[in-house]
Short mmCIF file of C-alpha atoms in Angstrom, two decimals:
data_model
loop_
_atom_site.label_atom_id
_atom_site.label_comp_id
_atom_site.label_asym_id
_atom_site.label_seq_id
_atom_site.Cartn_x
_atom_site.Cartn_y
_atom_site.Cartn_z
CA UNK A 27 -0.01 -0.01 0.00
CA UNK A 28 1.49 3.36 -1.10
CA UNK A 29 0.75 5.63 1.85
CA UNK A 30 2.34 8.69 0.21
CA UNK A 31 -0.04 8.34 -2.74
CA UNK A 32 -3.06 7.87 -0.46
CA UNK A 33 -1.91 10.92 1.51
CA UNK A 34 -1.82 13.06 -1.62
CA UNK A 35 -5.27 11.77 -2.57
CA UNK A 36 -6.65 12.58 0.90
CA UNK A 37 -5.19 16.11 1.00
CA UNK A 38 -6.74 16.97 -2.36
CA UNK A 39 -10.09 15.50 -1.25
CA UNK A 40 -10.08 17.55 1.96
CA UNK A 41 -9.16 20.82 0.23
CA UNK A 42 -11.92 20.18 -2.35
CA UNK A 43 -14.44 19.46 0.39
CA UNK A 44 -13.42 22.65 2.21
CA UNK A 45 -14.01 24.66 -0.94
CA UNK A 46 -17.49 23.16 -1.27
CA UNK A 47 -18.29 24.06 2.34
CA UNK A 48 -17.11 27.64 1.99
CA UNK A 49 -19.26 27.97 -1.15
CA UNK A 50 -22.26 26.60 0.72
CA UNK A 51 -22.45 29.70 2.92
CA UNK A 52 -23.86 31.59 -0.01
CA UNK A 53 -26.64 29.00 -0.31
CA UNK A 54 -29.50 28.33 2.04
CA UNK A 55 -28.98 25.66 4.66
CA UNK A 56 -31.66 23.10 5.23
CA UNK A 57 -31.43 22.16 8.85
CA UNK A 58 -33.11 19.19 10.40
CA UNK A 59 -32.83 17.96 13.95
CA UNK A 60 -31.20 14.63 14.61
CA UNK A 61 -31.58 12.77 17.91
CA UNK A 62 -31.60 15.98 19.94
CA UNK A 63 -31.40 19.72 19.54
CA UNK A 64 -27.70 19.71 20.39
CA UNK A 65 -26.86 17.54 17.40
CA UNK A 66 -27.78 19.51 14.31
CA UNK A 67 -27.33 18.24 10.82
CA UNK A 68 -27.39 20.18 7.59
CA UNK A 69 -27.61 19.05 4.04
CA UNK A 70 -23.96 19.98 3.54
CA UNK A 71 -22.79 17.37 6.09
CA UNK A 72 -24.37 14.66 3.98
CA UNK A 73 -23.17 16.18 0.73
CA UNK A 74 -19.56 16.25 1.89
CA UNK A 75 -19.67 12.73 3.34
CA UNK A 76 -21.22 11.48 0.07
CA UNK A 77 -18.37 13.20 -1.81
CA UNK A 78 -15.77 11.40 0.35
CA UNK A 79 -17.53 8.04 -0.03
CA UNK A 80 -17.74 8.38 -3.82
CA UNK A 81 -14.09 9.40 -4.26
CA UNK A 82 -12.72 6.77 -1.87
CA UNK A 83 -14.70 3.98 -3.51
CA UNK A 84 -13.35 5.17 -6.90
CA UNK A 85 -9.79 5.01 -5.47
CA UNK A 86 -10.26 1.50 -4.06
CA UNK A 87 -13.65 -0.19 -3.56
CA UNK A 88 -12.14 -2.48 -0.91
CA UNK A 89 -11.59 0.46 1.45
CA UNK A 90 -14.33 0.70 4.09
CA UNK A 91 -15.73 4.00 5.33
CA UNK A 92 -17.04 4.92 8.79
CA UNK A 93 -18.67 8.38 8.75
CA UNK A 94 -20.77 10.46 11.11
CA UNK A 95 -23.64 10.68 8.66
CA UNK A 96 -23.67 6.89 8.13
CA UNK A 97 -23.40 7.02 4.31
CA UNK A 98 -20.40 4.67 4.25
CA UNK A 99 -20.22 1.07 5.40
CA UNK A 100 -21.49 -0.70 8.49
CA UNK A 101 -18.25 -1.30 10.41
CA UNK A 102 -18.21 -4.25 12.82
CA UNK A 103 -14.47 -5.00 12.73
CA UNK A 104 -11.33 -2.90 12.28
CA UNK A 105 -9.78 -5.42 9.87
CA UNK A 106 -8.43 -4.04 6.62
CA UNK A 107 -8.26 -0.44 5.39
CA UNK A 108 -10.88 1.87 6.97
CA UNK A 109 -11.47 5.58 6.55
CA UNK A 110 -12.99 7.30 9.58
CA UNK A 111 -14.59 10.60 8.57
CA UNK A 112 -16.39 13.52 10.11
CA UNK A 113 -17.31 15.89 7.26
CA UNK A 114 -18.20 18.74 9.65
CA UNK A 115 -17.11 18.47 13.29
CA UNK A 116 -18.73 21.31 15.25
CA UNK A 117 -22.02 21.48 13.36
CA UNK A 118 -23.53 24.05 15.71
CA UNK A 119 -20.59 26.37 15.12
CA UNK A 120 -20.92 25.70 11.39
CA UNK A 121 -24.55 26.80 11.41
CA UNK A 122 -24.36 29.69 13.87
CA UNK A 123 -20.83 31.02 13.51
CA UNK A 124 -19.77 30.00 9.99
CA UNK A 125 -16.39 29.25 11.61
CA UNK A 126 -14.82 27.04 14.29
CA UNK A 127 -15.68 23.73 12.61
CA UNK A 128 -13.36 21.09 11.10
CA UNK A 129 -13.16 18.33 8.57
CA UNK A 130 -11.40 15.38 10.19
CA UNK A 131 -10.29 12.17 8.53
CA UNK A 132 -8.31 9.14 9.73
CA UNK A 133 -7.05 6.24 7.63
CA UNK A 134 -6.55 3.00 9.58
CA UNK A 135 -5.30 -0.43 8.48
CA UNK A 136 -6.16 -3.36 10.77
CA UNK A 137 -6.91 -0.86 13.57
CA UNK A 138 -3.59 0.98 13.25
CA UNK A 139 -3.76 4.70 12.39
CA UNK A 140 -1.70 5.38 9.24
CA UNK A 141 -2.84 8.84 8.13
CA UNK A 142 -4.61 11.62 10.04
CA UNK A 143 -6.12 14.99 9.02
CA UNK A 144 -7.57 17.96 10.88
CA UNK A 145 -8.67 20.74 8.55
CA UNK A 146 -9.91 24.12 9.81
CA UNK A 147 -12.06 25.01 6.82
CA UNK A 148 -12.46 28.75 7.41
CA UNK A 149 -8.80 29.34 8.35
CA UNK A 150 -7.78 27.06 5.46
CA UNK A 151 -5.33 25.46 7.88
CA UNK A 152 -4.50 21.76 7.39
CA UNK A 153 -2.78 19.60 9.98
CA UNK A 154 -1.85 16.09 8.89
CA UNK A 155 0.41 13.20 9.82
CA UNK A 156 1.80 10.06 8.26
CA UNK A 157 2.53 7.33 10.77
CA UNK A 158 6.23 7.33 11.61
CA UNK A 159 7.01 10.28 9.35
CA UNK A 160 5.90 13.22 11.50
CA UNK A 161 3.08 15.76 11.53
CA UNK A 162 2.67 18.91 9.46
CA UNK A 163 0.73 22.13 9.62
CA UNK A 164 0.24 23.75 6.21
CA UNK A 165 3.11 21.48 5.08
CA UNK A 166 5.56 22.75 7.75
CA UNK A 167 6.75 20.14 10.30
CA UNK A 168 5.12 20.36 13.74
CA UNK A 169 7.58 20.16 16.62
CA UNK A 170 7.22 17.60 19.40
CA UNK A 171 5.32 19.00 22.38
CA UNK A 172 7.47 20.49 25.15
CA UNK A 173 6.95 19.45 28.76
CA UNK A 174 5.06 21.71 31.19
CA UNK A 175 3.42 21.53 34.61
CA UNK A 176 -0.32 21.21 35.31
CA UNK A 177 -0.20 24.73 36.78
CA UNK A 178 1.00 26.10 33.42
CA UNK A 179 -1.56 24.18 31.38
CA UNK A 180 -4.57 25.42 29.44
CA UNK A 181 -7.23 22.76 29.17
CA UNK A 182 -10.16 22.30 26.79
CA UNK A 183 -13.30 21.15 28.61
CA UNK A 184 -17.02 21.60 28.04
CA UNK A 185 -18.95 23.16 30.95
CA UNK A 186 -21.33 20.13 30.94
CA UNK A 187 -18.58 18.16 32.67
CA UNK A 188 -17.86 20.95 35.15
CA UNK A 189 -21.37 20.98 36.66
CA UNK A 190 -22.75 17.96 38.56
CA UNK A 191 -23.32 15.20 36.00
CA UNK A 192 -23.78 11.44 35.78
CA UNK A 193 -20.44 10.63 34.16
CA UNK A 194 -17.60 12.09 36.22
CA UNK A 195 -16.81 13.43 39.72
CA UNK A 196 -17.30 17.14 39.11
CA UNK A 197 -15.58 18.12 42.39
CA UNK A 198 -12.31 16.76 41.00
CA UNK A 199 -12.89 18.70 37.80
CA UNK A 200 -13.43 21.84 39.93
CA UNK A 201 -10.03 21.15 41.54
CA UNK A 202 -8.53 20.83 38.05
CA UNK A 203 -9.97 24.20 37.05
CA UNK A 204 -8.57 25.79 40.19
CA UNK A 205 -5.14 24.24 39.46
CA UNK A 206 -4.58 24.98 35.78
CA UNK A 207 -3.74 28.36 34.23
CA UNK A 208 -6.98 28.48 32.26
CA UNK A 209 -9.65 26.58 30.38
CA UNK A 210 -11.22 26.95 26.96
CA UNK A 211 -14.23 25.47 25.16
CA UNK A 212 -14.65 25.74 21.38
CA UNK A 213 -17.56 23.40 20.59
CA UNK A 214 -15.58 21.18 18.21
CA UNK A 215 -13.64 18.18 19.48
CA UNK A 216 -11.53 18.09 16.32
CA UNK A 217 -10.59 21.77 16.79
CA UNK A 218 -9.61 21.20 20.43
CA UNK A 219 -7.52 18.19 19.37
CA UNK A 220 -5.89 20.32 16.66
CA UNK A 221 -5.02 22.92 19.31
CA UNK A 222 -3.49 20.24 21.57
CA UNK A 223 -1.29 18.67 18.87
CA UNK A 224 0.09 22.13 18.00
CA UNK A 225 0.71 23.09 21.66
CA UNK A 226 -2.00 25.80 21.69
CA UNK A 227 -3.90 23.84 24.34
CA UNK A 228 -2.25 21.33 26.68
CA UNK A 229 -5.13 18.87 27.09
CA UNK A 230 -8.71 18.24 26.03
CA UNK A 231 -11.13 15.83 27.58
CA UNK A 232 -14.68 14.68 26.98
CA UNK A 233 -17.05 12.14 28.48
CA UNK A 234 -18.42 10.98 25.17
CA UNK A 235 -16.94 11.10 21.69
CA UNK A 236 -17.42 9.02 18.57
CA UNK A 237 -14.61 7.38 16.54
CA UNK A 238 -14.98 9.99 13.75
CA UNK A 239 -14.43 12.82 16.27
CA UNK A 240 -10.95 11.60 17.14
CA UNK A 241 -9.71 9.11 14.48
CA UNK A 242 -7.70 11.64 12.50
CA UNK A 243 -6.40 13.35 15.61
CA UNK A 244 -5.09 10.10 17.13
CA UNK A 245 -2.67 9.57 14.24
CA UNK A 246 -1.39 13.16 14.52
CA UNK A 247 -1.13 12.90 18.34
CA UNK A 248 1.30 10.02 18.08
CA UNK A 249 3.61 11.94 15.72
CA UNK A 250 3.90 15.00 18.01
CA UNK A 251 4.11 13.03 21.24
CA UNK A 252 0.65 13.85 22.56
CA UNK A 253 -1.01 11.00 24.49
CA UNK A 254 -4.57 10.07 23.48
CA UNK A 255 -6.57 7.53 25.49
CA UNK A 256 -9.98 7.09 27.02
CA UNK A 257 -10.46 8.36 30.58
CA UNK A 258 -9.43 5.00 32.02
CA UNK A 259 -6.05 5.41 30.30
CA UNK A 260 -6.86 2.65 27.79
CA UNK A 261 -6.88 2.92 23.99
CA UNK A 262 -10.04 4.65 22.67
CA UNK A 263 -12.52 2.05 21.36
CA UNK A 264 -12.88 2.80 17.65
CA UNK A 265 -15.97 0.58 17.31
CA UNK A 266 -18.14 2.58 19.72
CA UNK A 267 -18.42 5.86 21.61
CA UNK A 268 -15.94 6.28 24.44
CA UNK A 269 -14.54 8.80 26.89
CA UNK A 270 -11.48 10.71 25.67
CA UNK A 271 -8.38 12.52 26.88
CA UNK A 272 -5.64 13.94 24.74
CA UNK A 273 -2.79 15.69 26.54
CA UNK A 274 0.79 16.85 26.53
CA UNK A 275 2.76 13.75 27.63
CA UNK A 276 4.09 15.50 30.76
CA UNK A 277 0.59 15.92 32.24
CA UNK A 278 -1.50 13.05 30.79
CA UNK A 279 -0.96 10.54 33.60
CA UNK A 280 -1.28 13.20 36.33
CA UNK A 281 -4.62 14.31 34.88
CA UNK A 282 -5.89 10.72 35.02
CA UNK A 283 -4.52 10.03 38.49
CA UNK A 284 -5.45 13.25 40.31
CA UNK A 285 -8.38 14.83 38.54
CA UNK A 286 -10.42 12.19 36.69
CA UNK A 287 -12.82 9.92 38.54
CA UNK A 288 -15.46 8.26 36.39
CA UNK A 289 -18.80 7.38 38.03
CA UNK B 12 -16.08 67.14 16.51
CA UNK B 13 -15.89 65.29 13.18
CA UNK B 14 -16.66 61.66 14.16
CA UNK B 15 -16.27 60.40 10.59
CA UNK B 16 -12.74 61.76 10.45
CA UNK B 17 -11.87 60.32 13.87
CA UNK B 18 -13.32 56.99 12.72
CA UNK B 19 -11.06 56.91 9.67
CA UNK B 20 -8.09 57.81 11.86
CA UNK B 21 -8.95 54.98 14.31
CA UNK B 22 -9.42 52.37 11.61
CA UNK B 23 -6.03 53.16 10.08
CA UNK B 24 -4.42 53.09 13.53
CA UNK B 25 -5.92 49.68 14.33
CA UNK B 26 -4.94 48.12 11.02
CA UNK B 27 -1.39 49.46 11.49
CA UNK B 28 -1.24 48.06 15.03
CA UNK B 29 -2.47 44.68 13.76
CA UNK B 30 0.30 44.60 11.17
CA UNK B 31 2.90 45.33 13.89
CA UNK B 32 1.52 42.49 16.02
CA UNK B 33 1.55 39.98 13.18
CA UNK B 34 5.15 40.96 12.43
CA UNK B 35 6.09 40.49 16.09
CA UNK B 36 5.52 36.72 15.83
CA UNK B 37 8.78 36.46 13.96
CA UNK B 38 10.58 38.20 16.84
CA UNK B 39 11.25 36.94 20.31
CA UNK B 40 8.71 37.81 22.99
CA UNK B 41 9.92 39.08 26.31
CA UNK B 42 7.36 37.95 28.82
CA UNK B 43 7.10 39.28 32.34
CA UNK B 44 4.44 38.40 34.88
CA UNK B 45 2.10 41.10 36.09
CA UNK B 46 0.02 40.75 39.29
CA UNK B 47 -0.47 37.04 38.80
CA UNK B 48 0.40 34.21 36.42
CA UNK B 49 -2.97 34.51 34.69
CA UNK B 50 -2.24 38.05 33.57
CA UNK B 51 0.73 37.90 31.27
CA UNK B 52 2.20 40.90 29.59
CA UNK B 53 4.61 41.02 26.69
CA UNK B 54 6.70 43.80 25.31
CA UNK B 55 4.35 44.03 22.32
CA UNK B 56 1.37 45.05 24.55
CA UNK B 57 3.32 48.08 25.69
CA UNK B 58 4.68 48.82 22.22
CA UNK B 59 1.18 48.86 20.71
CA UNK B 60 -0.30 50.95 23.50
CA UNK B 61 2.58 53.41 23.16
CA UNK B 62 1.86 53.61 19.43
CA UNK B 63 -1.81 54.44 20.10
CA UNK B 64 -0.89 57.04 22.73
CA UNK B 65 1.59 58.76 20.42
CA UNK B 66 -0.75 58.89 17.42
CA UNK B 67 -3.78 60.03 19.43
CA UNK B 68 -1.82 62.82 21.14
CA UNK B 69 -0.63 63.91 17.69
CA UNK B 70 -4.24 64.02 16.49
CA UNK B 71 -5.45 66.02 19.47
CA UNK B 72 -3.45 66.46 22.70
CA UNK B 73 -6.69 67.23 24.61
CA UNK B 74 -7.95 63.65 24.10
CA UNK B 75 -7.36 61.48 27.17
CA UNK B 76 -6.33 57.82 27.01
CA UNK B 77 -7.21 54.96 29.35
CA UNK B 78 -5.24 51.83 28.44
CA UNK B 79 -4.61 48.44 29.99
CA UNK B 80 -0.85 48.98 30.16
CA UNK B 81 -1.28 52.37 31.89
CA UNK B 82 0.82 54.35 29.40
CA UNK B 83 -1.92 56.94 28.79
CA UNK B 84 -3.49 59.31 31.30
CA UNK B 85 -4.73 58.87 34.84
CA UNK B 86 -8.50 58.98 34.36
CA UNK B 87 -10.59 60.11 37.33
CA UNK B 88 -13.59 61.50 35.44
CA UNK B 89 -15.31 60.65 32.15
CA UNK B 90 -15.58 64.34 31.15
CA UNK B 91 -14.39 65.23 27.65
CA UNK B 92 -13.05 62.94 24.90
CA UNK B 93 -11.52 59.68 26.18
CA UNK B 94 -10.01 56.74 24.29
CA UNK B 95 -10.33 53.39 26.10
CA UNK B 96 -7.82 50.92 24.69
CA UNK B 97 -6.76 47.33 25.12
CA UNK B 98 -3.86 46.73 22.72
CA UNK B 99 -4.02 42.93 23.16
CA UNK B 100 -7.10 41.42 24.79
CA UNK B 101 -6.46 37.71 25.40
CA UNK B 102 -2.74 37.93 26.16
CA UNK B 103 -2.47 34.26 27.12
CA UNK B 104 -3.92 33.25 23.73
CA UNK B 105 -1.57 35.74 22.08
CA UNK B 106 1.45 34.09 23.70
CA UNK B 107 0.42 30.44 23.48
CA UNK B 108 -1.81 30.26 20.42
CA UNK B 109 -0.74 33.20 18.26
CA UNK B 110 -4.48 33.64 17.60
CA UNK B 111 -7.76 34.35 19.41
CA UNK B 112 -6.75 37.77 20.72
CA UNK B 113 -8.15 41.20 19.81
CA UNK B 114 -7.33 44.87 19.69
CA UNK B 115 -10.28 46.77 21.16
CA UNK B 116 -10.80 50.51 21.24
CA UNK B 117 -13.66 52.75 22.37
CA UNK B 118 -13.98 56.50 21.93
CA UNK B 119 -16.17 58.21 24.53
CA UNK B 120 -17.17 61.87 24.96
CA UNK B 121 -18.49 62.87 28.39
CA UNK B 122 -19.08 59.20 29.18
CA UNK B 123 -21.11 58.52 26.00
CA UNK B 124 -19.69 55.90 23.61
CA UNK B 125 -19.27 57.43 20.16
CA UNK B 126 -16.98 54.95 18.31
CA UNK B 127 -16.21 51.28 19.03
CA UNK B 128 -13.75 48.79 17.52
CA UNK B 129 -13.13 45.05 17.92
CA UNK B 130 -10.32 43.79 15.71
CA UNK B 131 -9.44 40.11 15.38
CA UNK B 132 -5.81 40.57 14.42
CA UNK B 133 -5.08 37.09 12.98
CA UNK B 134 -8.36 36.87 11.04
CA UNK B 135 -7.87 40.46 9.93
CA UNK B 136 -11.56 41.00 10.74
CA UNK B 137 -12.66 44.44 11.93
CA UNK B 138 -15.98 45.16 13.61
CA UNK B 139 -16.74 48.81 14.29
CA UNK B 140 -19.63 51.14 15.05
CA UNK B 141 -20.41 54.83 14.94
CA UNK B 142 -23.05 55.87 17.46
CA UNK B 143 -26.42 56.19 15.74
CA UNK B 144 -25.06 55.12 12.36
CA UNK B 145 -24.89 51.33 12.72
CA UNK B 146 -22.22 48.68 13.07
CA UNK B 147 -20.02 47.12 10.40
CA UNK B 148 -17.96 43.98 9.91
CA UNK B 149 -15.21 44.41 7.32
CA UNK B 150 -17.19 47.46 6.15
CA UNK B 151 -20.46 45.47 5.58
CA UNK B 152 -23.44 46.48 7.77
CA UNK B 153 -24.20 44.12 10.68
CA UNK B 154 -27.88 43.25 11.03
CA UNK B 155 -29.79 43.78 14.26
CA UNK B 156 -29.82 40.64 16.40
CA UNK B 157 -32.84 38.38 15.97
CA UNK B 158 -34.82 37.17 18.98
CA UNK B 159 -34.35 33.66 20.33
CA UNK B 160 -35.16 31.65 23.46
CA UNK B 161 -32.78 30.76 26.28
CA UNK B 162 -33.02 27.10 25.20
CA UNK B 163 -31.68 28.02 21.74
CA UNK B 164 -28.85 30.18 23.09
CA UNK B 165 -25.10 29.58 23.09
CA UNK B 166 -23.42 31.37 25.98
CA UNK B 167 -19.84 32.44 26.56
CA UNK B 168 -18.73 31.76 30.14
CA UNK B 169 -15.43 30.96 31.80
CA UNK B 170 -15.36 27.74 33.84
CA UNK B 171 -14.12 29.74 36.89
CA UNK B 172 -17.70 30.99 37.32
CA UNK B 173 -19.17 27.52 36.89
CA UNK B 174 -17.36 25.98 39.87
CA UNK B 175 -18.01 27.14 43.43
CA UNK B 176 -16.60 30.66 43.75
CA UNK B 177 -16.86 33.77 45.89
CA UNK B 178 -18.61 35.98 43.35
CA UNK B 179 -21.78 34.24 42.11
CA UNK B 180 -24.25 31.45 42.99
CA UNK B 181 -22.75 28.61 40.93
CA UNK B 182 -25.84 26.42 41.33
CA UNK B 183 -27.83 28.91 39.26
CA UNK B 184 -25.05 28.94 36.66
CA UNK B 185 -25.28 25.13 36.58
CA UNK B 186 -29.00 25.50 35.84
CA UNK B 187 -28.15 27.94 33.07
CA UNK B 188 -25.75 25.41 31.52
CA UNK B 189 -28.42 22.70 31.69
CA UNK B 190 -30.92 25.07 30.03
CA UNK B 191 -29.00 26.54 27.09
CA UNK B 192 -28.04 24.78 23.85
CA UNK B 193 -24.33 25.09 24.58
CA UNK B 194 -21.51 27.13 26.11
CA UNK B 195 -18.16 28.34 24.82
CA UNK B 196 -15.06 29.89 26.34
CA UNK B 197 -12.40 31.60 24.21
CA UNK B 198 -10.16 33.36 26.73
CA UNK B 199 -10.71 36.87 25.33
CA UNK B 200 -13.58 39.05 26.54
CA UNK B 201 -13.34 41.22 23.43
CA UNK B 202 -13.57 38.15 21.18
CA UNK B 203 -16.64 36.88 23.05
CA UNK B 204 -18.23 40.33 22.77
CA UNK B 205 -17.42 40.35 19.04
CA UNK B 206 -19.17 36.98 18.69
CA UNK B 207 -22.26 38.28 20.56
CA UNK B 208 -22.65 41.45 18.48
CA UNK B 209 -22.49 39.38 15.29
CA UNK B 210 -24.98 36.74 16.55
CA UNK B 211 -22.34 33.97 16.76
CA UNK B 212 -22.87 33.76 20.52
CA UNK B 213 -26.06 34.90 22.26
CA UNK B 214 -24.58 36.09 25.55
CA UNK B 215 -21.30 36.46 27.42
CA UNK B 216 -20.86 37.14 31.11
CA UNK B 217 -17.96 37.67 33.45
CA UNK B 218 -17.55 38.46 37.14
CA UNK B 219 -14.73 40.93 36.63
CA UNK B 220 -13.77 42.97 33.62
CA UNK B 221 -11.96 46.29 33.17
CA UNK B 222 -13.25 49.26 31.15
CA UNK B 223 -10.76 48.54 28.34
CA UNK B 224 -12.11 45.00 27.97
CA UNK B 225 -15.59 46.22 27.07
CA UNK B 226 -15.43 49.95 26.05
CA UNK B 227 -15.30 49.37 22.32
CA UNK B 228 -17.82 46.53 22.50
CA UNK B 229 -20.41 48.67 24.34
CA UNK B 230 -20.64 51.10 21.43
CA UNK B 231 -21.07 48.29 18.93
CA UNK B 232 -23.61 46.50 21.16
CA UNK B 233 -25.93 49.49 21.08
CA UNK B 234 -25.92 49.64 17.29
CA UNK B 235 -26.88 45.97 16.82
CA UNK B 236 -29.41 45.89 19.66
CA UNK B 237 -27.33 43.81 22.09
CA UNK B 238 -27.80 44.79 25.74
CA UNK B 239 -24.62 45.37 27.79
CA UNK B 240 -24.81 45.99 31.54
CA UNK B 241 -23.17 44.83 34.75
CA UNK B 242 -24.67 41.77 36.46
CA UNK B 243 -27.03 43.96 38.50
CA UNK B 244 -28.53 45.23 35.24
CA UNK B 245 -26.95 48.67 35.70
CA UNK B 246 -24.60 50.49 33.32
CA UNK B 247 -21.02 49.16 33.52
CA UNK B 248 -18.84 51.48 35.63
CA UNK B 249 -16.17 52.80 33.23
CA UNK B 250 -14.05 54.17 36.07
CA UNK B 251 -13.38 50.79 37.73
CA UNK B 252 -13.64 47.04 37.27
CA UNK B 253 -17.18 45.69 37.25
CA UNK B 254 -19.23 42.58 36.50
CA UNK B 255 -20.47 42.28 32.91
CA UNK B 256 -23.24 40.78 30.81
CA UNK B 257 -23.78 41.32 27.10
CA UNK B 258 -26.71 39.47 25.53
CA UNK B 259 -29.22 39.26 22.77
CA UNK B 260 -32.03 41.60 23.89
CA UNK B 261 -34.60 38.76 24.00
CA UNK B 262 -32.70 36.93 26.76
CA UNK B 263 -30.78 39.63 28.68
CA UNK B 264 -33.41 40.29 31.40
CA UNK B 265 -34.27 36.58 31.78
CA UNK B 266 -30.58 35.77 32.32
CA UNK B 267 -30.39 38.40 35.09
CA UNK B 268 -33.70 37.36 36.70
CA UNK B 269 -33.43 33.58 36.62
CA UNK B 270 -29.76 32.63 36.48
CA UNK B 271 -27.60 35.37 38.02
CA UNK B 272 -27.33 35.76 41.79
CA UNK B 273 -24.33 37.74 42.97
CA UNK B 274 -22.89 36.91 46.40
#
């Protein structure tokens, strides 16, 4: 399998998709509600995922596709080559802000991440990685993350996990917030992961993400030295939803040990 | 006083300052700590404020200047023409992310906001308003905000006010977070205000802001119909720090009545 060639294919696909999304802002959006009001879907999500599915199947019909909109394949095993795609991560931002959303794509073979992409459509900023060959931002190499202390860290966390909730001990999260230098919340997991792998945030955690939220980011994380696991410190389960923590390697274990207590 | 002429002067000044800041990323930053680790200052903050002071005094030496770095005048009254300036709002983002910080400027005469500016330096996106003549984003008119319900709202709030704290009843804030569609936190008051006045967020609140954080935004808020007060619902005190709420007019009073309880 020629990873360099697949990488070139993926980069072109993502830039093309970004162009389609930017053009869509001049057209009317047809918005329907999915399972709840917090999970909005627009016709452009489906259009972009359909575009990825079509092009990937043209490249190689044996490649399987797992996408947020469910237009690809039904994935029950990680065997073989699988694309994991979120055509628009941060749909609410997409609709309301016309910014702060991402295209994210991961390419896995037998469960091992080979290629990863995080594309900030409105900034036209592409982060990508090839397993074992480093990570790049707009084609410039990204440096390995430098160590820091918890007290110096800026952490991405949604306020839903800061108030009392059924998933995590919120008193320990309150201690975390009192300990770190600051927190941020952007409303796009892929964007927060992109900020962590480039050292603009030092960690990001969530109680519930899907494989397509983090697949691309996991490959990039490995190349810059960021540690990405679930909140038990185990590998994220790519066949279901899971908890998630990505962090600078100098604080990942300390975050798990001192501030995370799942219910 | 020719406000149109002062507006043209201010826009040129802000674009020039933005250019200096973007250039500074290629130079080394000398960072010193101010009163605490959360309030970082760099040499560029001072350089930009000095630039504003020099140019404004050249325009009219009778104009007074209130700036975050304290290089302007000592302001004890709001009489006469006063510029209220934050050369870099979101200093931590400036240092760590090289994005998500703003230049913000307000021009007041006898305490009345006449001109307001919010400039996203890295996006090169300028929002400004002239009192009574509307607000503009990159020179296109900004529409008045459209009504919405609390349940549809996205709110900017820092996690420090979500955990138990000495300033506000955090249980009511938890109720707010359970009620709204989502929350965000960007680490720059001026950026969150910019998002509210353009309808990309529906409210932003803070327990403690300075006049230079919000001066420019207040003028713009009035032109788009956003309501900006302190958390008692009174006008923000421009001669000291104060609490702050800016919101879509359809939810401002409800936020104060049902979700805000100062200690």
